[in-house]
Tab-separated table of C-alpha atoms in Angstrom:
chain	number	residue	atom	x	y	z
N	20	MET	CA	-16.475	-17.948	19.096
N	21	GLY	CA	-19.378	-20.238	19.938
N	22	SER	CA	-22.193	-21.614	17.797
N	23	LEU	CA	-25.068	-19.933	15.991
N	24	LEU	CA	-28.087	-21.872	14.733
N	25	LEU	CA	-30.559	-20.442	12.235
N	26	LYS	CA	-33.552	-22.760	12.343
N	27	ASN	CA	-36.697	-23.114	10.238
N	28	ILE	CA	-35.383	-20.929	7.386
N	29	ASP	CA	-38.282	-20.117	5.105
N	30	PHE	CA	-36.092	-19.742	1.981
N	31	LEU	CA	-32.325	-20.160	1.770
N	32	VAL	CA	-30.353	-19.011	-1.285
N	33	THR	CA	-27.009	-20.818	-1.206
N	34	MET	CA	-25.335	-19.377	-4.352
N	35	ASP	CA	-23.281	-22.570	-4.384
N	36	GLU	CA	-22.057	-24.036	-7.675
N	37	LYS	CA	-25.561	-25.324	-8.467
N	38	ARG	CA	-27.310	-22.157	-7.208
N	39	ARG	CA	-29.407	-24.316	-4.874
N	40	GLU	CA	-32.385	-22.668	-3.209
N	41	LEU	CA	-33.708	-24.519	-0.176
N	42	LYS	CA	-36.917	-24.350	1.830
N	43	GLY	CA	-37.340	-25.261	5.489
N	44	TYR	CA	-33.660	-25.832	6.230
N	45	SER	CA	-31.565	-25.040	9.293
N	46	LEU	CA	-27.977	-23.806	9.291
N	47	LEU	CA	-25.275	-24.159	11.945
N	48	ILE	CA	-22.199	-21.944	12.235
N	49	GLU	CA	-19.484	-23.132	14.638
N	50	ASP	CA	-16.409	-21.049	15.412
N	51	GLY	CA	-17.181	-18.847	12.430
N	52	ILE	CA	-17.564	-21.672	9.869
N	53	ILE	CA	-20.710	-23.237	8.403
N	54	THR	CA	-20.640	-26.847	9.591
N	55	ARG	CA	-24.163	-28.128	8.945
N	56	LEU	CA	-26.938	-27.389	6.463
N	57	GLU	CA	-29.832	-29.751	7.097
N	58	LYS	CA	-33.595	-30.010	7.332
N	59	GLU	CA	-33.474	-30.415	11.110
N	60	ILE	CA	-30.640	-29.712	13.538
N	61	GLN	CA	-31.125	-30.513	17.203
N	62	ALA	CA	-30.071	-27.475	19.218
N	63	GLN	CA	-27.637	-27.649	22.130
N	64	PRO	CA	-28.141	-25.624	25.347
N	65	ASP	CA	-25.107	-23.376	24.814
N	66	TRP	CA	-25.930	-22.409	21.205
N	67	LYS	CA	-27.299	-19.039	20.191
N	68	ILE	CA	-30.523	-19.721	18.306
N	69	ILE	CA	-32.324	-17.507	15.774
N	70	ASP	CA	-35.746	-18.538	14.548
N	71	ALA	CA	-35.706	-17.854	10.792
N	72	GLU	CA	-39.323	-18.731	10.127
N	73	ASN	CA	-40.709	-16.222	7.605
N	74	LYS	CA	-37.139	-15.154	6.795
N	75	TRP	CA	-35.143	-15.286	3.559
N	76	VAL	CA	-31.415	-15.975	3.979
N	77	PHE	CA	-28.666	-15.078	1.483
N	78	PRO	CA	-24.831	-15.262	1.400
N	79	GLY	CA	-23.089	-12.141	2.643
N	80	LEU	CA	-22.563	-9.590	-0.118
N	81	ILE	CA	-19.020	-8.598	-1.128
N	82	ASN	CA	-18.169	-5.000	-2.041
N	83	THR	CA	-15.167	-4.930	-4.375
N	84	HIS	CA	-14.474	-1.196	-4.752
N	85	HIS	CA	-15.105	1.762	-2.465
N	86	HIS	CA	-13.563	4.989	-1.149
N	87	PHE	CA	-14.655	5.150	2.478
N	88	TYR	CA	-13.228	8.621	3.108
N	89	GLN	CA	-15.684	10.099	0.626
N	90	THR	CA	-18.595	9.567	3.026
N	91	LEU	CA	-17.502	12.933	4.475
N	92	THR	CA	-18.068	14.796	1.186
N	93	ARG	CA	-21.408	13.566	-0.116
N	94	CYS	CA	-23.934	15.589	-2.098
N	95	LEU	CA	-21.743	18.676	-2.567
N	96	GLY	CA	-23.680	21.035	-4.810
N	97	GLU	CA	-20.726	22.247	-6.870
N	98	VAL	CA	-20.030	18.775	-8.334
N	99	GLN	CA	-23.550	17.516	-8.954
N	100	GLY	CA	-23.303	18.417	-12.644
N	101	ALA	CA	-19.678	17.382	-13.165
N	102	GLU	CA	-18.210	14.380	-14.948
N	103	LEU	CA	-15.215	12.504	-13.520
N	104	PHE	CA	-12.208	14.717	-14.331
N	105	PRO	CA	-13.725	18.093	-13.285
N	106	TRP	CA	-15.383	16.267	-10.375
N	107	LEU	CA	-11.976	15.091	-9.153
N	108	LYS	CA	-10.297	18.457	-9.698
N	109	THR	CA	-12.945	20.136	-7.514
N	110	LEU	CA	-12.782	17.562	-4.711
N	111	TYR	CA	-9.025	16.952	-4.476
N	112	PRO	CA	-8.363	20.199	-2.519
N	113	ILE	CA	-11.107	19.271	-0.035
N	114	TRP	CA	-9.796	15.729	0.382
N	115	ALA	CA	-6.333	17.197	0.997
N	116	ARG	CA	-7.693	18.255	4.433
N	117	LEU	CA	-8.413	14.658	5.461
N	118	THR	CA	-7.150	13.731	8.945
N	119	PRO	CA	-6.665	10.389	10.716
N	120	ASP	CA	-9.805	11.078	12.766
N	121	GLY	CA	-11.637	11.726	9.524
N	122	VAL	CA	-10.447	8.406	8.141
N	123	THR	CA	-11.735	6.622	11.230
N	124	ALA	CA	-15.108	8.375	11.192
N	125	SER	CA	-15.655	7.838	7.468
N	126	THR	CA	-14.661	4.173	7.707
N	127	ARG	CA	-17.216	3.629	10.469
N	128	ILE	CA	-19.978	5.204	8.404
N	129	ALA	CA	-19.146	3.265	5.247
N	130	LEU	CA	-18.916	-0.057	7.068
N	131	ALA	CA	-22.123	0.637	8.979
N	132	GLU	CA	-24.012	1.316	5.746
N	133	LEU	CA	-22.554	-1.768	4.114
N	134	LEU	CA	-23.427	-4.023	7.043
N	135	LYS	CA	-26.985	-2.732	7.107
N	136	SER	CA	-27.346	-3.666	3.429
N	137	GLY	CA	-26.135	-7.241	3.903
N	138	CYS	CA	-22.460	-6.730	3.057
N	139	THR	CA	-20.029	-8.863	5.069
N	140	ALA	CA	-16.722	-8.310	3.218
N	141	ALA	CA	-15.443	-5.089	1.696
N	142	SER	CA	-12.478	-3.766	-0.211
N	143	ASP	CA	-11.635	-0.081	0.133
N	144	HIS	CA	-9.349	1.841	-2.219
N	145	HIS	CA	-7.712	4.580	-0.160
N	146	TYR	CA	-5.285	6.713	-2.154
N	147	VAL	CA	-5.399	10.161	-0.453
N	148	PHE	CA	-2.454	10.777	1.888
N	149	PRO	CA	-2.327	14.529	2.593
N	150	ARG	CA	1.023	16.107	3.396
N	151	GLY	CA	1.521	16.942	7.050
N	152	GLN	CA	-0.766	14.139	8.265
N	153	ASP	CA	0.103	10.733	9.688
N	154	PRO	CA	1.007	8.729	6.557
N	155	GLU	CA	-0.164	5.433	8.101
N	156	LEU	CA	-3.833	6.101	7.349
N	157	ILE	CA	-4.575	2.524	6.264
N	158	ASP	CA	-3.880	1.414	9.842
N	159	TYR	CA	-6.795	3.513	11.082
N	160	GLN	CA	-9.063	1.785	8.587
N	161	ILE	CA	-7.848	-1.663	9.553
N	162	GLU	CA	-8.376	-1.007	13.254
N	163	THR	CA	-11.871	0.348	12.616
N	164	ALA	CA	-12.845	-2.647	10.465
N	165	ARG	CA	-11.559	-4.945	13.196
N	166	GLU	CA	-13.681	-3.144	15.802
N	167	MET	CA	-16.772	-3.410	13.605
N	168	GLY	CA	-16.192	-7.068	12.712
N	169	VAL	CA	-16.191	-6.778	8.904
N	170	ARG	CA	-13.904	-8.820	6.651
N	171	PHE	CA	-11.643	-6.203	5.142
N	172	HIS	CA	-9.406	-6.006	2.077
N	173	PRO	CA	-7.775	-2.567	2.427
N	174	CYS	CA	-6.178	-1.322	-0.780
N	175	ARG	CA	-3.019	0.688	-0.219
N	176	GLY	CA	-3.703	3.257	-2.893
N	177	SER	CA	-1.295	5.912	-4.090
N	178	MET	CA	-0.776	8.931	-6.313
N	179	SER	CA	2.761	9.735	-7.435
N	180	ARG	CA	2.178	11.935	-10.489
N	181	GLY	CA	0.924	15.428	-9.711
N	182	GLU	CA	-0.349	18.272	-11.839
N	183	ASP	CA	3.161	19.593	-12.410
N	184	GLU	CA	4.129	16.263	-14.026
N	185	GLY	CA	1.076	15.924	-16.248
N	186	GLY	CA	-1.083	14.074	-13.733
N	187	LEU	CA	-4.451	15.036	-12.302
N	188	PRO	CA	-3.992	15.374	-8.493
N	189	PRO	CA	-2.511	18.418	-6.742
N	190	ARG	CA	0.869	18.180	-5.044
N	191	GLU	CA	-0.731	18.170	-1.566
N	192	VAL	CA	-1.845	14.546	-1.992
N	193	VAL	CA	1.048	13.163	-4.059
N	194	GLN	CA	3.688	10.916	-2.476
N	195	LYS	CA	7.160	9.803	-3.491
N	196	GLU	CA	7.385	6.343	-5.010
N	197	SER	CA	9.836	5.153	-2.357
N	198	GLU	CA	7.462	6.292	0.381
N	199	ILE	CA	4.563	4.419	-1.253
N	200	LEU	CA	6.477	1.183	-1.746
N	201	ASP	CA	7.951	1.245	1.765
N	202	ASP	CA	4.509	1.676	3.305
N	203	SER	CA	3.065	-1.026	1.055
N	204	LEU	CA	5.669	-3.498	2.293
N	205	ARG	CA	5.071	-2.447	5.922
N	206	LEU	CA	1.341	-3.090	5.601
N	207	ILE	CA	1.845	-6.489	3.987
N	208	GLU	CA	4.235	-7.641	6.691
N	209	LYS	CA	2.148	-6.251	9.541
N	210	TYR	CA	-1.422	-7.075	8.534
N	211	HIS	CA	-1.785	-9.445	5.593
N	212	ASP	CA	-3.354	-12.766	6.631
N	213	PRO	CA	-3.618	-15.206	3.702
N	214	SER	CA	-5.200	-17.998	5.738
N	215	PRO	CA	-8.758	-19.273	5.119
N	216	TYR	CA	-11.443	-17.222	6.915
N	217	SER	CA	-9.012	-14.321	7.213
N	218	MET	CA	-10.403	-10.989	8.414
N	219	CYS	CA	-7.750	-8.814	6.736
N	220	GLN	CA	-5.883	-9.140	3.457
N	221	ILE	CA	-3.832	-6.308	1.962
N	222	VAL	CA	-4.195	-5.190	-1.659
N	223	LEU	CA	-1.814	-2.840	-3.502
N	224	ALA	CA	-3.635	-0.244	-5.577
N	225	PRO	CA	-2.012	2.711	-7.375
N	226	CYS	CA	-4.912	5.034	-8.123
N	227	SER	CA	-5.102	5.226	-11.922
N	228	PRO	CA	-3.027	5.684	-15.100
N	229	PHE	CA	-3.508	9.452	-14.839
N	230	SER	CA	-2.204	9.794	-11.273
N	231	VAL	CA	0.814	7.468	-11.010
N	232	THR	CA	3.972	6.799	-13.002
N	233	PRO	CA	4.609	3.677	-15.080
N	234	GLU	CA	7.526	2.876	-12.796
N	235	LEU	CA	5.287	2.754	-9.732
N	236	LEU	CA	2.842	0.423	-11.461
N	237	ARG	CA	5.647	-1.937	-12.481
N	238	GLU	CA	7.296	-2.003	-9.066
N	239	THR	CA	3.963	-2.388	-7.264
N	240	VAL	CA	2.868	-5.497	-9.149
N	241	VAL	CA	6.311	-7.067	-8.707
N	242	LEU	CA	6.133	-6.472	-4.955
N	243	ALA	CA	2.599	-7.828	-4.759
N	244	ARG	CA	3.481	-11.022	-6.585
N	245	GLN	CA	6.465	-11.611	-4.337
N	246	TYR	CA	4.014	-11.858	-1.437
N	247	GLY	CA	1.133	-13.501	-3.286
N	248	ILE	CA	-1.293	-10.620	-2.886
N	249	ARG	CA	-3.658	-8.890	-5.309
N	250	CYS	CA	-3.528	-5.591	-7.155
N	251	HIS	CA	-6.299	-3.155	-8.034
N	252	THR	CA	-6.752	0.163	-9.838
N	253	HIS	CA	-9.248	2.270	-11.781
N	254	LEU	CA	-9.369	1.613	-15.511
N	255	ALA	CA	-11.495	2.362	-18.571
N	256	GLU	CA	-13.925	4.510	-16.583
N	257	THR	CA	-14.383	7.480	-18.942
N	258	ARG	CA	-13.664	8.725	-22.442
N	259	ASP	CA	-11.482	11.414	-20.832
N	260	GLU	CA	-9.244	8.632	-19.539
N	261	ASP	CA	-8.981	7.144	-23.032
N	262	ASP	CA	-7.999	10.538	-24.425
N	263	TYR	CA	-5.493	11.157	-21.617
N	264	CYS	CA	-3.765	7.809	-22.079
N	265	GLU	CA	-3.557	8.141	-25.838
N	266	LYS	CA	-2.153	11.681	-25.546
N	267	GLU	CA	0.220	11.241	-22.586
N	268	LEU	CA	1.134	7.552	-22.871
N	269	GLY	CA	0.643	6.923	-26.576
N	270	MET	CA	-1.687	3.976	-26.101
N	271	ARG	CA	-5.091	2.931	-24.783
N	272	PRO	CA	-5.503	2.273	-21.038
N	273	LEU	CA	-5.547	-1.545	-21.192
N	274	GLU	CA	-2.608	-1.669	-23.594
N	275	PHE	CA	-0.674	0.488	-21.133
N	276	MET	CA	-1.594	-1.748	-18.186
N	277	GLU	CA	-0.490	-4.813	-20.129
N	278	LYS	CA	2.834	-3.111	-20.858
N	279	VAL	CA	3.496	-2.537	-17.131
N	280	GLY	CA	2.530	-6.095	-16.162
N	281	TRP	CA	-1.014	-5.525	-14.908
N	282	LEU	CA	-2.916	-8.485	-16.330
N	283	GLY	CA	-3.824	-11.753	-14.618
N	284	GLN	CA	-6.195	-13.394	-12.153
N	285	ASP	CA	-4.522	-11.470	-9.305
N	286	ILE	CA	-5.576	-8.133	-10.882
N	287	TRP	CA	-8.970	-6.445	-10.938
N	288	TYR	CA	-10.013	-3.064	-12.301
N	289	ALA	CA	-12.726	-0.725	-11.080
N	290	HIS	CA	-15.357	0.247	-13.696
N	291	GLY	CA	-14.117	-1.225	-16.991
N	292	ILE	CA	-16.721	0.653	-19.023
N	293	HIS	CA	-14.906	1.496	-22.243
N	294	PHE	CA	-13.172	-1.728	-23.210
N	295	LEU	CA	-13.141	-2.625	-26.914
N	296	ASP	CA	-13.996	-6.068	-28.303
N	297	ASP	CA	-10.401	-7.299	-28.464
N	298	GLU	CA	-9.749	-5.904	-24.987
N	299	LEU	CA	-12.577	-7.987	-23.549
N	300	ASP	CA	-10.899	-11.009	-25.120
N	301	VAL	CA	-7.649	-10.087	-23.342
N	302	LEU	CA	-9.455	-9.862	-20.010
N	303	ALA	CA	-11.151	-13.206	-20.601
N	304	ARG	CA	-7.926	-14.954	-21.617
N	305	THR	CA	-5.967	-13.634	-18.624
N	306	LYS	CA	-8.872	-13.836	-16.117
N	307	THR	CA	-8.336	-10.186	-15.190
N	308	GLY	CA	-11.355	-8.989	-13.212
N	309	VAL	CA	-13.721	-6.018	-13.190
N	310	ALA	CA	-15.518	-4.355	-10.259
N	311	HIS	CA	-18.824	-3.094	-11.623
N	312	CYS	CA	-20.075	0.207	-10.127
N	313	PRO	CA	-23.482	0.869	-11.739
N	314	VAL	CA	-24.760	3.711	-9.530
N	315	SER	CA	-21.536	5.730	-9.718
N	316	ASN	CA	-21.278	5.149	-13.470
N	317	GLN	CA	-24.782	6.524	-13.942
N	318	LYS	CA	-24.400	9.485	-11.601
N	319	LEU	CA	-21.163	10.670	-13.231
N	320	SER	CA	-22.521	9.871	-16.700
N	321	SER	CA	-19.458	7.710	-17.323
N	322	GLY	CA	-21.192	5.062	-19.430
N	323	VAL	CA	-22.521	1.503	-19.195
N	324	ALA	CA	-20.098	-1.395	-18.750
N	325	ARG	CA	-20.555	-4.444	-20.987
N	326	ILE	CA	-21.316	-6.693	-18.033
N	327	PRO	CA	-23.625	-9.258	-19.715
N	328	GLU	CA	-21.003	-9.776	-22.412
N	329	MET	CA	-18.232	-10.033	-19.808
N	330	LEU	CA	-20.146	-12.758	-17.998
N	331	LYS	CA	-20.623	-14.745	-21.208
N	332	LYS	CA	-16.895	-14.510	-21.933
N	333	GLY	CA	-15.975	-15.708	-18.433
N	334	ILE	CA	-14.416	-12.453	-17.260
N	335	PRO	CA	-14.487	-12.314	-13.436
N	336	VAL	CA	-16.957	-9.619	-12.353
N	337	GLY	CA	-17.804	-8.338	-8.877
N	338	LEU	CA	-20.169	-5.633	-7.653
N	339	ALA	CA	-19.167	-2.392	-5.963
N	340	VAL	CA	-20.653	0.841	-4.624
N	341	ASP	CA	-17.606	2.995	-5.518
N	342	GLY	CA	-16.895	6.181	-3.609
N	343	SER	CA	-19.656	7.676	-1.553
N	344	ALA	CA	-19.108	11.088	-3.154
N	345	SER	CA	-19.941	9.674	-6.592
N	346	ASN	CA	-22.682	7.388	-5.312
N	347	ASP	CA	-23.800	9.135	-2.101
N	348	GLY	CA	-24.551	5.759	-0.574
N	349	SER	CA	-22.904	2.492	0.425
N	350	ASN	CA	-25.872	0.172	-0.049
N	351	MET	CA	-25.224	-3.124	-1.805
N	352	LEU	CA	-28.923	-3.972	-2.126
N	353	VAL	CA	-29.529	-0.724	-3.998
N	354	GLU	CA	-26.460	-1.452	-6.123
N	355	MET	CA	-27.867	-4.828	-7.132
N	356	LYS	CA	-31.195	-3.317	-8.147
N	357	SER	CA	-29.420	-0.652	-10.163
N	358	ALA	CA	-27.267	-3.240	-11.941
N	359	LEU	CA	-30.257	-5.387	-12.845
N	360	LEU	CA	-32.365	-2.546	-14.223
N	361	LEU	CA	-29.508	-0.729	-15.970
N	362	HIS	CA	-28.481	-3.725	-18.044
N	363	LYS	CA	-32.014	-4.767	-18.866
N	364	LEU	CA	-32.621	-1.255	-20.162
N	365	TYR	CA	-29.351	-0.881	-22.062
N	366	TRP	CA	-28.534	-4.380	-23.319
N	367	GLY	CA	-31.984	-5.968	-23.520
N	368	ILE	CA	-34.645	-7.509	-21.328
N	369	ASP	CA	-33.017	-10.953	-21.272
N	370	SER	CA	-29.406	-9.749	-20.996
N	371	ILE	CA	-29.131	-10.420	-17.270
N	372	SER	CA	-31.192	-12.009	-14.490
N	373	SER	CA	-31.641	-11.282	-10.815
N	374	ARG	CA	-29.675	-14.425	-10.002
N	375	ASP	CA	-26.840	-13.330	-12.281
N	376	VAL	CA	-26.609	-10.070	-10.348
N	377	LEU	CA	-26.720	-11.829	-6.973
N	378	GLU	CA	-23.930	-14.129	-8.134
N	379	ILE	CA	-21.829	-11.123	-9.150
N	380	ALA	CA	-22.357	-9.634	-5.677
N	381	THR	CA	-21.389	-12.868	-3.896
N	382	ARG	CA	-19.328	-15.486	-5.748
N	383	GLY	CA	-18.101	-12.908	-8.238
N	384	GLY	CA	-16.763	-10.664	-5.504
N	385	ALA	CA	-15.141	-13.625	-3.782
N	386	GLU	CA	-13.320	-14.505	-7.011
N	387	LEU	CA	-11.980	-10.966	-7.451
N	388	LEU	CA	-10.650	-10.947	-3.886
N	389	GLY	CA	-9.229	-14.464	-4.146
N	390	ARG	CA	-11.528	-15.770	-1.415
N	391	PRO	CA	-12.912	-19.253	-2.201
N	392	ASP	CA	-14.077	-19.383	1.432
N	393	LEU	CA	-16.596	-16.577	0.829
N	394	GLY	CA	-19.543	-15.904	-1.460
N	395	SER	CA	-21.803	-18.908	-0.859
N	396	ILE	CA	-23.631	-20.803	1.874
N	397	ALA	CA	-22.280	-24.352	2.146
N	398	THR	CA	-20.504	-26.501	4.698
N	399	GLY	CA	-16.904	-25.395	5.084
N	400	GLN	CA	-17.625	-21.839	3.979
N	401	ALA	CA	-17.249	-18.797	6.226
N	402	GLY	CA	-20.338	-18.083	8.319
N	403	ASP	CA	-21.223	-14.850	6.515
N	404	LEU	CA	-24.856	-14.177	5.600
N	405	PHE	CA	-27.771	-11.796	5.837
N	406	MET	CA	-31.487	-12.199	6.285
N	407	VAL	CA	-34.645	-10.268	5.426
N	408	ASP	CA	-38.172	-10.690	6.775
N	409	LYS	CA	-40.628	-11.654	4.054
N	410	ARG	CA	-43.454	-10.145	6.135
N	411	SER	CA	-42.138	-6.650	5.430
N	412	VAL	CA	-44.659	-4.495	3.568
N	413	GLY	CA	-42.234	-4.153	0.678
N	414	TYR	CA	-42.215	-7.903	-0.010
N	415	ALA	CA	-45.986	-8.365	0.010
N	416	GLY	CA	-47.084	-10.468	-2.957
N	417	ALA	CA	-43.499	-11.427	-3.850
N	418	GLU	CA	-43.099	-14.859	-2.226
N	419	THR	CA	-42.924	-16.752	-5.508
N	420	ASP	CA	-39.384	-15.484	-6.212
N	421	PRO	CA	-37.448	-14.230	-3.172
N	422	VAL	CA	-34.276	-13.541	-5.204
N	423	THR	CA	-35.978	-11.163	-7.607
N	424	ALA	CA	-37.961	-9.724	-4.690
N	425	LEU	CA	-34.709	-8.930	-2.876
N	426	LEU	CA	-33.431	-6.942	-5.859
N	427	THR	CA	-36.584	-5.217	-7.039
N	428	CYS	CA	-38.982	-4.989	-4.089
N	429	GLY	CA	-38.551	-3.887	-0.489
N	430	ASP	CA	-39.429	-0.757	1.409
N	431	SER	CA	-36.045	-0.152	3.060
N	432	PHE	CA	-33.285	-1.979	1.121
N	433	GLN	CA	-31.747	-3.000	4.416
N	434	ALA	CA	-31.042	-6.355	6.009
N	435	ASP	CA	-32.885	-7.397	9.133
N	436	LEU	CA	-29.903	-9.492	10.234
N	437	THR	CA	-26.248	-9.528	9.129
N	438	VAL	CA	-23.786	-12.143	10.356
N	439	VAL	CA	-19.999	-12.195	9.831
N	440	GLY	CA	-18.078	-15.241	10.956
N	441	GLY	CA	-21.032	-16.401	13.024
N	442	LYS	CA	-21.282	-13.101	14.890
N	443	VAL	CA	-24.472	-11.064	14.651
N	444	LEU	CA	-23.551	-7.488	13.704
N	445	VAL	CA	-26.953	-6.212	12.527
N	446	GLN	CA	-30.149	-7.243	14.295
N	447	GLU	CA	-33.664	-6.017	13.551
N	448	GLY	CA	-32.151	-3.672	10.973
N	449	ARG	CA	-29.848	-1.826	13.397
N	450	LEU	CA	-26.172	-2.132	14.261
N	451	LYS	CA	-25.988	-4.349	17.299
N	452	GLU	CA	-22.856	-2.958	18.984
N	453	PHE	CA	-22.679	0.656	17.802
N	454	ALA	CA	-25.022	3.595	18.315
N	455	GLU	CA	-25.807	4.809	14.808
N	456	GLU	CA	-26.619	8.314	16.047
N	457	ASP	CA	-23.125	8.599	17.538
N	458	LEU	CA	-21.512	7.477	14.273
N	459	ASN	CA	-23.557	10.052	12.387
N	460	ARG	CA	-22.654	12.848	14.801
N	461	GLU	CA	-18.931	12.045	14.654
N	462	ALA	CA	-18.866	11.934	10.843
N	463	ALA	CA	-20.880	15.152	10.531
N	464	GLN	CA	-18.356	16.963	12.716
N	465	LYS	CA	-15.414	15.729	10.634
N	466	SER	CA	-17.222	16.624	7.423
N	467	ARG	CA	-17.914	20.185	8.566
N	468	ALA	CA	-14.294	20.608	9.631
N	469	MET	CA	-13.053	19.560	6.178
N	470	LEU	CA	-15.474	21.816	4.326
N	471	GLU	CA	-15.027	24.867	6.579
N	472	LYS	CA	-11.239	24.949	6.147
N	473	GLY	CA	-11.605	25.935	2.530
């Protein structure tokens, strides 16, 4: 893999255990791993060298919840005024036309956007498997992530409870439980790599309490724990979900998840907005995590998660962009700004800091994914990072605090350089190995095909 040296770094944010911030350091990545972090490192002739003078360097951001396929259905007018349940009911029939080529195209777009915003590791929750299509859609995602060089935690999502059984999704995207579990096992055995610095780790992720059966949830978490892998689902996102669970299941969402065995440090939920006081205590005691999706939560008017309180209680929290159709973007820098401002507005000016948010987006995400090798810049950690140029117009006058500047300033909210495992994937703000215009054209074609079939 070779060696990459970043020399003369103007300002380096490590996000290590002490949150060290260093000036004038150099950083060496060898064979994908950070091996040296020193004031001066003498370069060798065969090393790739990047002069980081006037640059700010940060750990790679970690996206803990997404729906890549939704990049094909962004900004649809008929759902711009809809909350979650009617939003889903409108979009499910469109998503039922998803093809393997559409999965590939949407994955490329989502990963491209994430890379350009400094994201180096991503988890995607794919739960739409239309009838009549190749059921091995996760494989297309995995191959695409491998081509693009991003660390990937694909979530084998599922929906087993259709409208005719009291669920939310239509029959066209519902699968049998045996089919779901068989494919989950196949993916684990074929792709899951638990080793340090792994590029692919499988997650099992039934969609939500209103789209799967209790039996599937129970059997999924048992299977996952047999293989030492993590589980993920949506939970406590809306009041509609609370009402549904109390009516159909006779209990609140978290109580139901506890009943089917879904608590523990190997579990994380997307959203977690409507937890009660005692439920936060349960999460803290069991170290069950939450993926915070501030932009999506605002756009769908779902509510404001109690993130500052979760952090004080020690609940693991990561950051996430959620589905592109409920966010319309896959930009982790924008997500951080939104998180910072949302909580300052809602919970108080001193409820959260820019460094708290950056830690959620780095170390917090690494904890949710079970990746102690990610989330910080230190010797022995994976060589994942991104860099911005402080000479950009958007950072003028902001040199006294580069961390806050990253979250609140900027004229593009894009990284100048993104590195994964020591490999440069974004350079001068553009994908290094892929023509962005071609990715756009391919995705636009797939999007039109899905929408025109209606």
